[in-house]
Amino acid sequence: MSTRKGILPLIVIAQFCCTSLWFAGNAVMRDLLLNFHLGAETLAHLTSAVQFGFILGTLLFAFFNISDRFSPSRVFLSCALLGGVFNLGILWSNNTLISLIAFRFLTGFCLAGIYPVGMKIASDYFDKGLGKSLGFLVGALVLGTAFPHFLKAFSFGLSWAYVIIFTTGLAIVGGLMIGIFVPDGPNRQAAAKVDFNIVFNVFKKPDFKAAAIGYFGHMWELYAFLAFIPVILSAYKTIHLSASFGISLWSFIIIGIGALGCVTAGYLSVNNGAKRIASKALGSSGLCCIFSPLAFFQPSPVVFLLFLIFWGFTVVADSPLFSSLIAQNAPSTNKGTALTIVNCIGFAITIFSIQLLNFLHKAFSPSYIFIFLAIGPVLGLLALWKRK
């Protein structure tokens, strides 16, 4: 038991280190636009490139049952090292939009061997109280994605390149932590061979399907909101010229508070059930989507920032609980594949919501476009309530 208690912090810290690669490009987006003479639509394209890479990676990992057939710790290590290398590609002086998209795509591909595989490793160690364990793990993911904004906010005059170099260093450290100190868990049951049918068969189980659809609704909202937080903050400052706050710092705070949301939801799920707490979190963030125009037009920056903090807290709080429900209702020998394919579909959905916001941002005032993110929470709640 003491070994398991020591393992969880290692997985959490490694997950934080490696997932800092996710929004490394977003944190230095303004610098990329200036240095490589890119257009404003680059935000959506580069964010979507990471998602596309992650989607293709998870699809291949799922079809070939990679994390079930091979050591998850070694898969994690390999992908962390490669992801760090591709992240450095952003610094190439001859970059164009195409090459930047390629580097972000490859980074996203490597993240497919980090995020879902990290959850697989945790589930191999903690079969009981998995929701609480994944609360810490997904919280680390959230804090990791927010961390590049923190680095940018406190750059102290250093070149934007240091954000990229630092996040690459973190990824290498995180990969080595798992590869050296976290062996395969005691609950791991390795799959003997490739089973292509498992990708489809897992959805035949009603409880698994309900949890997966709830997760898909959550994902429709989550990454579109996270990617556009700097846009939200900038839009408010444009409407209210007297508002004064740092966009990078508050982007970090709003995204980072989600880590606390994940941990809190994980603890609450122990006594209240994962489905119940996930439903409340999903409903709360859905209401934030609906009432977002009111937040834009009220004049107090304090109220506006508190609203975004609450949204950032709730928008990701249900993520570990959905992952827990998915893992608990998946076949034991194919748990990694089940988590990976659901992640694949979930992140494919984020492409559509991110690009939708990108289109709406060009055509309408940003004050109104986030209402459309409520579609995901509504459909996710309907799936959970129908199954209940």
mmCIF file of C-alpha atoms in Angstrom:
data_model
loop_
_atom_site.group_PDB
_atom_site.id
_atom_site.type_symbol
_atom_site.label_atom_id
_atom_site.label_comp_id
_atom_site.label_asym_id
_atom_site.label_seq_id
_atom_site.Cartn_x
_atom_site.Cartn_y
_atom_site.Cartn_z
ATOM 1 C CA MET A 1 0.000 0.000 0.000
ATOM 2 C CA SER A 2 2.822 2.416 0.804
ATOM 3 C CA THR A 3 4.231 1.742 -2.641
ATOM 4 C CA ARG A 4 0.946 2.713 -4.241
ATOM 5 C CA LYS A 5 0.754 5.910 -2.193
ATOM 6 C CA GLY A 6 4.194 6.842 -3.450
ATOM 7 C CA ILE A 7 3.313 5.980 -7.036
ATOM 8 C CA LEU A 8 0.383 8.385 -7.380
ATOM 9 C CA PRO A 9 2.428 11.577 -6.762
ATOM 10 C CA LEU A 10 4.980 10.378 -9.317
ATOM 11 C CA ILE A 11 2.291 9.828 -11.962
ATOM 12 C CA VAL A 12 0.664 13.171 -11.159
ATOM 13 C CA ILE A 13 3.925 15.143 -11.368
ATOM 14 C CA ALA A 14 4.950 13.371 -14.575
ATOM 15 C CA GLN A 15 1.540 14.077 -16.123
ATOM 16 C CA PHE A 16 1.867 17.751 -15.209
ATOM 17 C CA CYS A 17 5.348 17.955 -16.722
ATOM 18 C CA CYS A 18 4.463 16.259 -19.994
ATOM 19 C CA THR A 19 1.108 17.902 -20.658
ATOM 20 C CA SER A 20 2.749 21.331 -20.472
ATOM 21 C CA LEU A 21 3.479 20.631 -24.152
ATOM 22 C CA TRP A 22 -0.217 20.944 -24.987
ATOM 23 C CA PHE A 23 -0.692 24.726 -24.869
ATOM 24 C CA ALA A 24 2.964 25.713 -25.265
ATOM 25 C CA GLY A 25 2.146 27.164 -28.680
ATOM 26 C CA ASN A 26 -0.936 28.991 -27.397
ATOM 27 C CA ALA A 27 1.048 30.706 -24.659
ATOM 28 C CA VAL A 28 3.410 32.301 -27.205
ATOM 29 C CA MET A 29 0.812 32.808 -29.926
ATOM 30 C CA ARG A 30 1.321 36.568 -30.216
ATOM 31 C CA ASP A 31 5.054 36.039 -30.639
ATOM 32 C CA LEU A 32 4.463 33.413 -33.307
ATOM 33 C CA LEU A 33 2.170 35.794 -35.190
ATOM 34 C CA LEU A 34 4.811 38.529 -35.138
ATOM 35 C CA ASN A 35 7.888 36.411 -35.804
ATOM 36 C CA PHE A 36 6.456 34.351 -38.638
ATOM 37 C CA HIS A 37 4.032 36.940 -40.071
ATOM 38 C CA LEU A 38 0.899 34.878 -39.494
ATOM 39 C CA GLY A 39 -2.790 35.788 -39.434
ATOM 40 C CA ALA A 40 -5.167 35.886 -36.467
ATOM 41 C CA GLU A 41 -6.767 32.577 -37.520
ATOM 42 C CA THR A 42 -3.493 30.842 -36.547
ATOM 43 C CA LEU A 43 -4.788 30.298 -32.987
ATOM 44 C CA ALA A 44 -7.520 27.947 -34.177
ATOM 45 C CA HIS A 45 -5.283 26.232 -36.746
ATOM 46 C CA LEU A 46 -2.399 25.481 -34.372
ATOM 47 C CA THR A 47 -4.729 24.405 -31.555
ATOM 48 C CA SER A 48 -6.605 22.149 -33.964
ATOM 49 C CA ALA A 49 -3.300 20.723 -35.224
ATOM 50 C CA VAL A 50 -2.476 19.487 -31.725
ATOM 51 C CA GLN A 51 -5.964 18.004 -31.453
ATOM 52 C CA PHE A 52 -5.663 16.329 -34.875
ATOM 53 C CA GLY A 53 -2.324 14.809 -33.885
ATOM 54 C CA PHE A 54 -3.797 13.580 -30.628
ATOM 55 C CA ILE A 55 -6.786 12.120 -32.478
ATOM 56 C CA LEU A 56 -4.689 10.209 -35.006
ATOM 57 C CA GLY A 57 -2.344 9.038 -32.262
ATOM 58 C CA THR A 58 -5.147 7.774 -30.029
ATOM 59 C CA LEU A 59 -6.838 6.131 -33.020
ATOM 60 C CA LEU A 60 -3.703 4.170 -33.915
ATOM 61 C CA PHE A 61 -2.929 3.395 -30.272
ATOM 62 C CA ALA A 62 -6.485 2.108 -29.829
ATOM 63 C CA PHE A 63 -6.655 -0.012 -32.996
ATOM 64 C CA PHE A 64 -3.327 -1.665 -32.245
ATOM 65 C CA ASN A 65 -4.056 -1.916 -28.465
ATOM 66 C CA ILE A 66 -0.641 -0.353 -27.772
ATOM 67 C CA SER A 67 -1.026 0.419 -24.054
ATOM 68 C CA ASP A 68 -2.632 -2.988 -23.393
ATOM 69 C CA ARG A 69 -0.073 -5.056 -25.317
ATOM 70 C CA PHE A 70 3.089 -3.175 -24.325
ATOM 71 C CA SER A 71 4.396 -1.712 -21.077
ATOM 72 C CA PRO A 72 2.414 1.533 -20.476
ATOM 73 C CA SER A 73 5.387 3.054 -18.652
ATOM 74 C CA ARG A 74 7.672 2.544 -21.645
ATOM 75 C CA VAL A 75 5.043 3.898 -24.015
ATOM 76 C CA PHE A 76 4.723 6.988 -21.808
ATOM 77 C CA LEU A 77 8.499 7.509 -21.702
ATOM 78 C CA SER A 78 8.959 7.168 -25.465
ATOM 79 C CA CYS A 79 6.146 9.588 -26.267
ATOM 80 C CA ALA A 80 7.334 12.138 -23.699
ATOM 81 C CA LEU A 81 10.831 12.238 -25.198
ATOM 82 C CA LEU A 82 9.573 12.505 -28.783
ATOM 83 C CA GLY A 83 6.964 15.099 -27.829
ATOM 84 C CA GLY A 84 9.665 17.283 -26.296
ATOM 85 C CA VAL A 85 11.728 17.098 -29.474
ATOM 86 C CA PHE A 86 8.804 18.072 -31.722
ATOM 87 C CA ASN A 87 7.913 20.914 -29.351
ATOM 88 C CA LEU A 88 11.351 22.415 -29.990
ATOM 89 C CA GLY A 89 10.490 22.567 -33.682
ATOM 90 C CA ILE A 90 8.537 25.763 -32.984
ATOM 91 C CA LEU A 91 11.898 27.520 -32.566
ATOM 92 C CA TRP A 92 13.069 26.809 -36.122
ATOM 93 C CA SER A 93 13.788 30.196 -37.679
ATOM 94 C CA ASN A 94 12.426 29.228 -41.120
ATOM 95 C CA ASN A 95 9.029 28.145 -39.869
ATOM 96 C CA THR A 96 5.917 28.816 -41.932
ATOM 97 C CA LEU A 97 2.297 28.199 -40.952
ATOM 98 C CA ILE A 98 2.537 24.746 -42.554
ATOM 99 C CA SER A 99 5.677 23.730 -40.653
ATOM 100 C CA LEU A 100 4.275 25.056 -37.376
ATOM 101 C CA ILE A 101 1.103 23.052 -37.947
ATOM 102 C CA ALA A 102 3.249 19.975 -38.633
ATOM 103 C CA PHE A 103 5.264 20.363 -35.421
ATOM 104 C CA ARG A 104 2.127 20.925 -33.338
ATOM 105 C CA PHE A 105 0.478 17.939 -35.022
ATOM 106 C CA LEU A 106 3.417 15.683 -34.128
ATOM 107 C CA THR A 107 3.421 16.998 -30.559
ATOM 108 C CA GLY A 108 -0.272 16.153 -30.320
ATOM 109 C CA PHE A 109 0.423 12.668 -31.696
ATOM 110 C CA CYS A 110 2.919 12.079 -28.890
ATOM 111 C CA LEU A 111 0.447 13.347 -26.293
ATOM 112 C CA ALA A 112 -1.719 10.358 -27.248
ATOM 113 C CA GLY A 113 0.877 8.227 -25.496
ATOM 114 C CA ILE A 114 0.913 10.467 -22.425
ATOM 115 C CA TYR A 115 -2.566 11.537 -21.277
ATOM 116 C CA PRO A 116 -4.654 8.355 -21.803
ATOM 117 C CA VAL A 117 -1.675 6.124 -21.045
ATOM 118 C CA GLY A 118 -1.159 7.999 -17.766
ATOM 119 C CA MET A 119 -4.779 7.212 -16.865
ATOM 120 C CA LYS A 120 -4.190 3.589 -17.833
ATOM 121 C CA ILE A 121 -1.167 3.442 -15.502
ATOM 122 C CA ALA A 122 -3.224 4.938 -12.667
ATOM 123 C CA SER A 123 -6.071 2.457 -13.229
ATOM 124 C CA ASP A 124 -3.543 -0.399 -13.078
ATOM 125 C CA TYR A 125 -2.581 0.727 -9.573
ATOM 126 C CA PHE A 126 -5.841 2.077 -8.148
ATOM 127 C CA ASP A 127 -8.858 -0.053 -8.975
ATOM 128 C CA LYS A 128 -10.739 1.264 -5.930
ATOM 129 C CA GLY A 129 -11.312 4.990 -5.500
ATOM 130 C CA LEU A 130 -10.319 5.488 -9.124
ATOM 131 C CA GLY A 131 -12.338 8.701 -9.416
ATOM 132 C CA LYS A 132 -10.279 10.344 -6.671
ATOM 133 C CA SER A 133 -7.005 9.150 -8.194
ATOM 134 C CA LEU A 134 -7.964 10.364 -11.650
ATOM 135 C CA GLY A 135 -9.038 13.661 -10.072
ATOM 136 C CA PHE A 136 -5.408 14.284 -9.188
ATOM 137 C CA LEU A 137 -4.239 12.998 -12.561
ATOM 138 C CA VAL A 138 -6.559 15.130 -14.706
ATOM 139 C CA GLY A 139 -5.871 18.036 -12.351
ATOM 140 C CA ALA A 140 -2.209 17.641 -13.267
ATOM 141 C CA LEU A 141 -3.176 17.700 -16.943
ATOM 142 C CA VAL A 142 -5.106 20.941 -16.449
ATOM 143 C CA LEU A 143 -2.300 22.566 -14.512
ATOM 144 C CA GLY A 144 0.162 21.371 -17.135
ATOM 145 C CA THR A 145 -1.835 22.926 -19.985
ATOM 146 C CA ALA A 146 -2.089 26.171 -18.019
ATOM 147 C CA PHE A 147 1.588 26.290 -17.056
ATOM 148 C CA PRO A 148 2.932 27.750 -20.349
ATOM 149 C CA HIS A 149 0.703 30.797 -19.746
ATOM 150 C CA PHE A 150 2.301 31.118 -16.294
ATOM 151 C CA LEU A 151 5.770 30.946 -17.843
ATOM 152 C CA LYS A 152 4.810 33.615 -20.364
ATOM 153 C CA ALA A 153 3.307 35.875 -17.675
ATOM 154 C CA PHE A 154 6.530 35.737 -15.657
ATOM 155 C CA SER A 155 9.030 35.783 -18.501
ATOM 156 C CA PHE A 156 10.836 38.806 -16.955
ATOM 157 C CA GLY A 157 11.878 40.073 -20.346
ATOM 158 C CA LEU A 158 13.248 36.745 -21.578
ATOM 159 C CA SER A 159 12.640 35.655 -25.143
ATOM 160 C CA TRP A 160 9.435 33.711 -25.819
ATOM 161 C CA ALA A 161 11.690 30.795 -26.788
ATOM 162 C CA TYR A 162 12.339 30.067 -23.112
ATOM 163 C CA VAL A 163 8.699 28.951 -22.732
ATOM 164 C CA ILE A 164 9.234 26.331 -25.431
ATOM 165 C CA ILE A 165 12.607 25.203 -24.078
ATOM 166 C CA PHE A 166 11.309 24.990 -20.505
ATOM 167 C CA THR A 167 8.245 22.927 -21.455
ATOM 168 C CA THR A 168 10.428 20.554 -23.470
ATOM 169 C CA GLY A 169 12.667 20.098 -20.431
ATOM 170 C CA LEU A 170 9.624 19.362 -18.279
ATOM 171 C CA ALA A 171 8.404 16.724 -20.736
ATOM 172 C CA ILE A 172 11.756 14.944 -20.673
ATOM 173 C CA VAL A 173 11.829 14.973 -16.864
ATOM 174 C CA GLY A 174 8.246 13.685 -16.673
ATOM 175 C CA GLY A 175 8.940 10.873 -19.108
ATOM 176 C CA LEU A 176 12.034 9.766 -17.197
ATOM 177 C CA MET A 177 10.095 9.777 -13.909
ATOM 178 C CA ILE A 178 7.600 7.268 -15.289
ATOM 179 C CA GLY A 179 10.172 5.214 -17.191
ATOM 180 C CA ILE A 180 12.519 4.831 -14.211
ATOM 181 C CA PHE A 181 10.320 4.932 -11.083
ATOM 182 C CA VAL A 182 6.864 3.653 -12.128
ATOM 183 C CA PRO A 183 6.787 -0.016 -13.183
ATOM 184 C CA ASP A 184 3.672 -1.635 -14.600
ATOM 185 C CA GLY A 185 0.872 -1.749 -12.040
ATOM 186 C CA PRO A 186 -0.316 -4.850 -10.134
ATOM 187 C CA ASN A 187 -3.776 -4.730 -11.753
ATOM 188 C CA ARG A 188 -2.469 -4.715 -15.300
ATOM 189 C CA GLN A 189 -3.751 -7.523 -17.496
ATOM 190 C CA ALA A 190 -1.903 -7.497 -20.788
ATOM 191 C CA ALA A 191 -3.814 -8.188 -23.990
ATOM 192 C CA ALA A 192 -2.352 -11.149 -25.827
ATOM 193 C CA LYS A 193 -2.970 -9.951 -29.380
ATOM 194 C CA VAL A 194 -4.350 -7.162 -31.504
ATOM 195 C CA ASP A 195 -8.152 -7.067 -31.368
ATOM 196 C CA PHE A 196 -9.541 -4.545 -33.842
ATOM 197 C CA ASN A 197 -13.134 -5.309 -32.833
ATOM 198 C CA ILE A 198 -12.664 -4.022 -29.276
ATOM 199 C CA VAL A 199 -12.827 -0.449 -30.588
ATOM 200 C CA PHE A 200 -16.441 -1.073 -31.583
ATOM 201 C CA ASN A 201 -17.515 -3.691 -29.066
ATOM 202 C CA VAL A 202 -16.901 -1.548 -25.981
ATOM 203 C CA PHE A 203 -19.772 0.745 -27.005
ATOM 204 C CA LYS A 204 -22.272 -2.133 -26.878
ATOM 205 C CA LYS A 205 -22.274 -1.954 -23.074
ATOM 206 C CA PRO A 206 -24.989 0.582 -22.050
ATOM 207 C CA ASP A 207 -23.192 1.994 -18.988
ATOM 208 C CA PHE A 208 -19.983 2.452 -20.952
ATOM 209 C CA LYS A 209 -21.877 4.120 -23.812
ATOM 210 C CA ALA A 210 -23.699 6.529 -21.476
ATOM 211 C CA ALA A 211 -20.459 7.576 -19.775
ATOM 212 C CA ALA A 212 -18.755 8.007 -23.151
ATOM 213 C CA ILE A 213 -21.532 10.238 -24.524
ATOM 214 C CA GLY A 214 -21.416 12.330 -21.356
ATOM 215 C CA TYR A 215 -17.667 12.706 -21.887
ATOM 216 C CA PHE A 216 -18.200 13.710 -25.527
ATOM 217 C CA GLY A 217 -20.586 16.481 -24.458
ATOM 218 C CA HIS A 218 -18.034 17.666 -21.929
ATOM 219 C CA MET A 219 -15.306 17.733 -24.588
ATOM 220 C CA TRP A 220 -17.408 19.842 -26.987
ATOM 221 C CA GLU A 221 -17.163 22.651 -24.467
ATOM 222 C CA LEU A 222 -13.824 22.096 -22.729
ATOM 223 C CA TYR A 223 -11.019 22.730 -25.227
ATOM 224 C CA ALA A 224 -12.864 25.414 -27.161
ATOM 225 C CA PHE A 225 -13.241 27.308 -23.895
ATOM 226 C CA LEU A 226 -9.614 26.740 -22.860
ATOM 227 C CA ALA A 227 -8.200 27.731 -26.257
ATOM 228 C CA PHE A 228 -10.255 30.936 -26.422
ATOM 229 C CA ILE A 229 -9.660 32.193 -22.883
ATOM 230 C CA PRO A 230 -7.123 34.804 -24.109
ATOM 231 C CA VAL A 231 -9.712 35.861 -26.709
ATOM 232 C CA ILE A 232 -12.398 36.148 -24.023
ATOM 233 C CA LEU A 233 -10.154 38.316 -21.858
ATOM 234 C CA SER A 234 -9.099 40.511 -24.782
ATOM 235 C CA ALA A 235 -12.710 40.958 -25.903
ATOM 236 C CA TYR A 236 -13.772 42.131 -22.450
ATOM 237 C CA LYS A 237 -10.940 44.673 -22.369
ATOM 238 C CA THR A 238 -12.042 45.908 -25.799
ATOM 239 C CA ILE A 239 -15.623 46.422 -24.595
ATOM 240 C CA HIS A 240 -14.562 47.949 -21.264
ATOM 241 C CA LEU A 241 -11.528 50.103 -21.990
ATOM 242 C CA SER A 242 -10.944 50.871 -18.304
ATOM 243 C CA ALA A 243 -10.422 47.194 -17.466
ATOM 244 C CA SER A 244 -6.816 46.433 -16.589
ATOM 245 C CA PHE A 245 -5.532 42.876 -16.064
ATOM 246 C CA GLY A 246 -2.784 40.709 -17.522
ATOM 247 C CA ILE A 247 -4.099 38.287 -20.121
ATOM 248 C CA SER A 248 -1.344 35.655 -19.720
ATOM 249 C CA LEU A 249 -1.566 35.624 -15.920
ATOM 250 C CA TRP A 250 -5.345 35.387 -15.855
ATOM 251 C CA SER A 251 -5.329 32.733 -18.581
ATOM 252 C CA PHE A 252 -3.128 30.659 -16.290
ATOM 253 C CA ILE A 253 -5.388 31.271 -13.275
ATOM 254 C CA ILE A 254 -8.612 30.472 -15.125
ATOM 255 C CA ILE A 255 -7.247 27.292 -16.705
ATOM 256 C CA GLY A 256 -5.243 26.295 -13.644
ATOM 257 C CA ILE A 257 -8.207 26.540 -11.244
ATOM 258 C CA GLY A 258 -9.579 23.529 -13.104
ATOM 259 C CA ALA A 259 -6.954 21.410 -11.340
ATOM 260 C CA LEU A 260 -8.627 22.237 -8.028
ATOM 261 C CA GLY A 261 -11.981 21.450 -9.625
ATOM 262 C CA CYS A 262 -10.761 17.980 -10.649
ATOM 263 C CA VAL A 263 -9.380 17.156 -7.217
ATOM 264 C CA THR A 264 -12.508 18.470 -5.460
ATOM 265 C CA ALA A 265 -14.806 16.477 -7.755
ATOM 266 C CA GLY A 266 -12.699 13.371 -7.207
ATOM 267 C CA TYR A 267 -13.095 13.607 -3.430
ATOM 268 C CA LEU A 268 -16.823 14.379 -3.653
ATOM 269 C CA SER A 269 -17.361 11.353 -5.880
ATOM 270 C CA VAL A 270 -16.200 8.982 -3.136
ATOM 271 C CA ASN A 271 -19.357 9.533 -1.079
ATOM 272 C CA ASN A 272 -21.738 10.952 -3.689
ATOM 273 C CA GLY A 273 -20.983 8.858 -6.770
ATOM 274 C CA ALA A 274 -19.092 9.802 -9.913
ATOM 275 C CA LYS A 275 -22.202 10.110 -12.107
ATOM 276 C CA ARG A 276 -23.954 12.524 -9.732
ATOM 277 C CA ILE A 277 -20.980 14.869 -9.293
ATOM 278 C CA ALA A 278 -20.136 14.738 -13.003
ATOM 279 C CA SER A 279 -23.706 15.755 -13.843
ATOM 280 C CA LYS A 280 -23.570 18.738 -11.496
ATOM 281 C CA ALA A 281 -20.249 19.935 -12.887
ATOM 282 C CA LEU A 282 -21.418 19.499 -16.488
ATOM 283 C CA GLY A 283 -24.656 21.354 -15.774
ATOM 284 C CA SER A 284 -22.831 24.214 -14.027
ATOM 285 C CA SER A 285 -20.401 24.795 -16.881
ATOM 286 C CA GLY A 286 -23.293 24.571 -19.361
ATOM 287 C CA LEU A 287 -25.048 27.378 -17.508
ATOM 288 C CA CYS A 288 -21.861 29.441 -17.768
ATOM 289 C CA CYS A 289 -22.039 29.054 -21.560
ATOM 290 C CA ILE A 290 -25.628 30.265 -21.584
ATOM 291 C CA PHE A 291 -25.050 33.263 -19.323
ATOM 292 C CA SER A 292 -21.681 34.263 -20.809
ATOM 293 C CA PRO A 293 -23.116 37.318 -22.700
ATOM 294 C CA LEU A 294 -24.270 38.810 -19.398
ATOM 295 C CA ALA A 295 -20.750 38.455 -17.996
ATOM 296 C CA PHE A 296 -19.275 40.282 -20.995
ATOM 297 C CA PHE A 297 -21.537 43.302 -20.699
ATOM 298 C CA GLN A 298 -21.540 43.848 -16.932
ATOM 299 C CA PRO A 299 -18.970 46.579 -16.114
ATOM 300 C CA SER A 300 -17.061 45.067 -13.167
ATOM 301 C CA PRO A 301 -13.797 43.302 -14.128
ATOM 302 C CA VAL A 302 -13.815 41.601 -10.724
ATOM 303 C CA VAL A 303 -17.218 40.024 -11.361
ATOM 304 C CA PHE A 304 -16.127 39.048 -14.870
ATOM 305 C CA LEU A 305 -12.944 37.348 -13.663
ATOM 306 C CA LEU A 306 -14.778 35.568 -10.839
ATOM 307 C CA PHE A 307 -17.278 34.287 -13.385
ATOM 308 C CA LEU A 308 -14.450 32.907 -15.538
ATOM 309 C CA ILE A 309 -12.780 31.354 -12.499
ATOM 310 C CA PHE A 310 -16.017 29.535 -11.659
ATOM 311 C CA TRP A 311 -16.330 28.442 -15.287
ATOM 312 C CA GLY A 312 -12.727 27.234 -15.326
ATOM 313 C CA PHE A 313 -13.370 25.330 -12.059
ATOM 314 C CA THR A 314 -16.462 23.509 -13.333
ATOM 315 C CA VAL A 315 -15.630 23.021 -17.025
ATOM 316 C CA VAL A 316 -13.067 20.312 -16.330
ATOM 317 C CA ALA A 317 -14.196 19.010 -12.924
ATOM 318 C CA ASP A 318 -16.249 16.245 -14.551
ATOM 319 C CA SER A 319 -13.395 14.985 -16.738
ATOM 320 C CA PRO A 320 -11.798 12.558 -14.228
ATOM 321 C CA LEU A 321 -15.223 11.277 -13.231
ATOM 322 C CA PHE A 322 -16.180 10.442 -16.807
ATOM 323 C CA SER A 323 -12.799 8.749 -17.253
ATOM 324 C CA SER A 324 -13.406 6.785 -14.059
ATOM 325 C CA LEU A 325 -16.855 5.660 -15.252
ATOM 326 C CA ILE A 326 -15.395 4.682 -18.624
ATOM 327 C CA ALA A 327 -12.516 2.710 -17.057
ATOM 328 C CA GLN A 328 -14.817 0.935 -14.592
ATOM 329 C CA ASN A 329 -17.195 -0.166 -17.345
ATOM 330 C CA ALA A 330 -14.504 -1.269 -19.817
ATOM 331 C CA PRO A 331 -13.184 -4.846 -20.187
ATOM 332 C CA SER A 332 -10.234 -5.367 -17.824
ATOM 333 C CA THR A 333 -7.898 -6.626 -20.555
ATOM 334 C CA ASN A 334 -8.723 -3.721 -22.873
ATOM 335 C CA LYS A 335 -9.071 -0.844 -20.432
ATOM 336 C CA GLY A 336 -6.268 1.141 -22.040
ATOM 337 C CA THR A 337 -7.779 0.741 -25.495
ATOM 338 C CA ALA A 338 -11.231 1.778 -24.243
ATOM 339 C CA LEU A 339 -9.865 4.923 -22.591
ATOM 340 C CA THR A 340 -7.834 5.718 -25.688
ATOM 341 C CA ILE A 341 -10.660 5.363 -28.229
ATOM 342 C CA VAL A 342 -13.010 7.485 -26.117
ATOM 343 C CA ASN A 343 -10.269 10.104 -25.862
ATOM 344 C CA CYS A 344 -9.839 9.894 -29.630
ATOM 345 C CA ILE A 345 -13.512 10.579 -30.352
ATOM 346 C CA GLY A 346 -13.706 13.240 -27.635
ATOM 347 C CA PHE A 347 -10.795 15.191 -29.056
ATOM 348 C CA ALA A 348 -12.159 14.827 -32.581
ATOM 349 C CA ILE A 349 -15.244 16.623 -31.320
ATOM 350 C CA THR A 350 -13.071 19.476 -30.022
ATOM 351 C CA ILE A 351 -11.923 20.198 -33.578
ATOM 352 C CA PHE A 352 -15.472 21.057 -34.597
ATOM 353 C CA SER A 353 -16.197 23.256 -31.572
ATOM 354 C CA ILE A 354 -12.869 25.117 -31.878
ATOM 355 C CA GLN A 355 -13.371 25.751 -35.587
ATOM 356 C CA LEU A 356 -16.992 26.759 -34.964
ATOM 357 C CA LEU A 357 -15.859 29.412 -32.489
ATOM 358 C CA ASN A 358 -13.198 30.529 -34.957
ATOM 359 C CA PHE A 359 -15.876 31.009 -37.642
ATOM 360 C CA LEU A 360 -18.319 32.713 -35.280
ATOM 361 C CA HIS A 361 -15.582 34.975 -33.944
ATOM 362 C CA LYS A 362 -15.121 36.401 -37.442
ATOM 363 C CA ALA A 363 -18.844 36.867 -38.070
ATOM 364 C CA PHE A 364 -20.222 37.961 -34.678
ATOM 365 C CA SER A 365 -19.270 39.708 -31.480
ATOM 366 C CA PRO A 366 -17.306 37.366 -29.177
ATOM 367 C CA SER A 367 -19.764 38.266 -26.438
ATOM 368 C CA TYR A 368 -22.349 35.869 -27.893
ATOM 369 C CA ILE A 369 -20.439 33.022 -29.519
ATOM 370 C CA PHE A 370 -19.820 30.960 -26.373
ATOM 371 C CA ILE A 371 -23.536 30.236 -26.013
ATOM 372 C CA PHE A 372 -23.025 27.551 -28.687
ATOM 373 C CA LEU A 373 -20.746 25.600 -26.359
ATOM 374 C CA ALA A 374 -23.815 24.771 -24.239
ATOM 375 C CA ILE A 375 -24.808 22.192 -26.881
ATOM 376 C CA GLY A 376 -22.277 19.727 -25.464
ATOM 377 C CA PRO A 377 -23.327 19.831 -21.800
ATOM 378 C CA VAL A 378 -27.005 19.564 -22.770
ATOM 379 C CA LEU A 379 -26.458 16.427 -24.881
ATOM 380 C CA GLY A 380 -24.109 14.938 -22.272
ATOM 381 C CA LEU A 381 -26.659 15.398 -19.480
ATOM 382 C CA LEU A 382 -29.415 13.885 -21.612
ATOM 383 C CA ALA A 383 -27.302 10.768 -22.129
ATOM 384 C CA LEU A 384 -26.575 10.406 -18.400
ATOM 385 C CA TRP A 385 -30.169 11.046 -17.306
ATOM 386 C CA LYS A 386 -31.595 8.695 -19.931
ATOM 387 C CA ARG A 387 -29.330 5.896 -18.718
ATOM 388 C CA LYS A 388 -30.175 6.657 -15.089
#
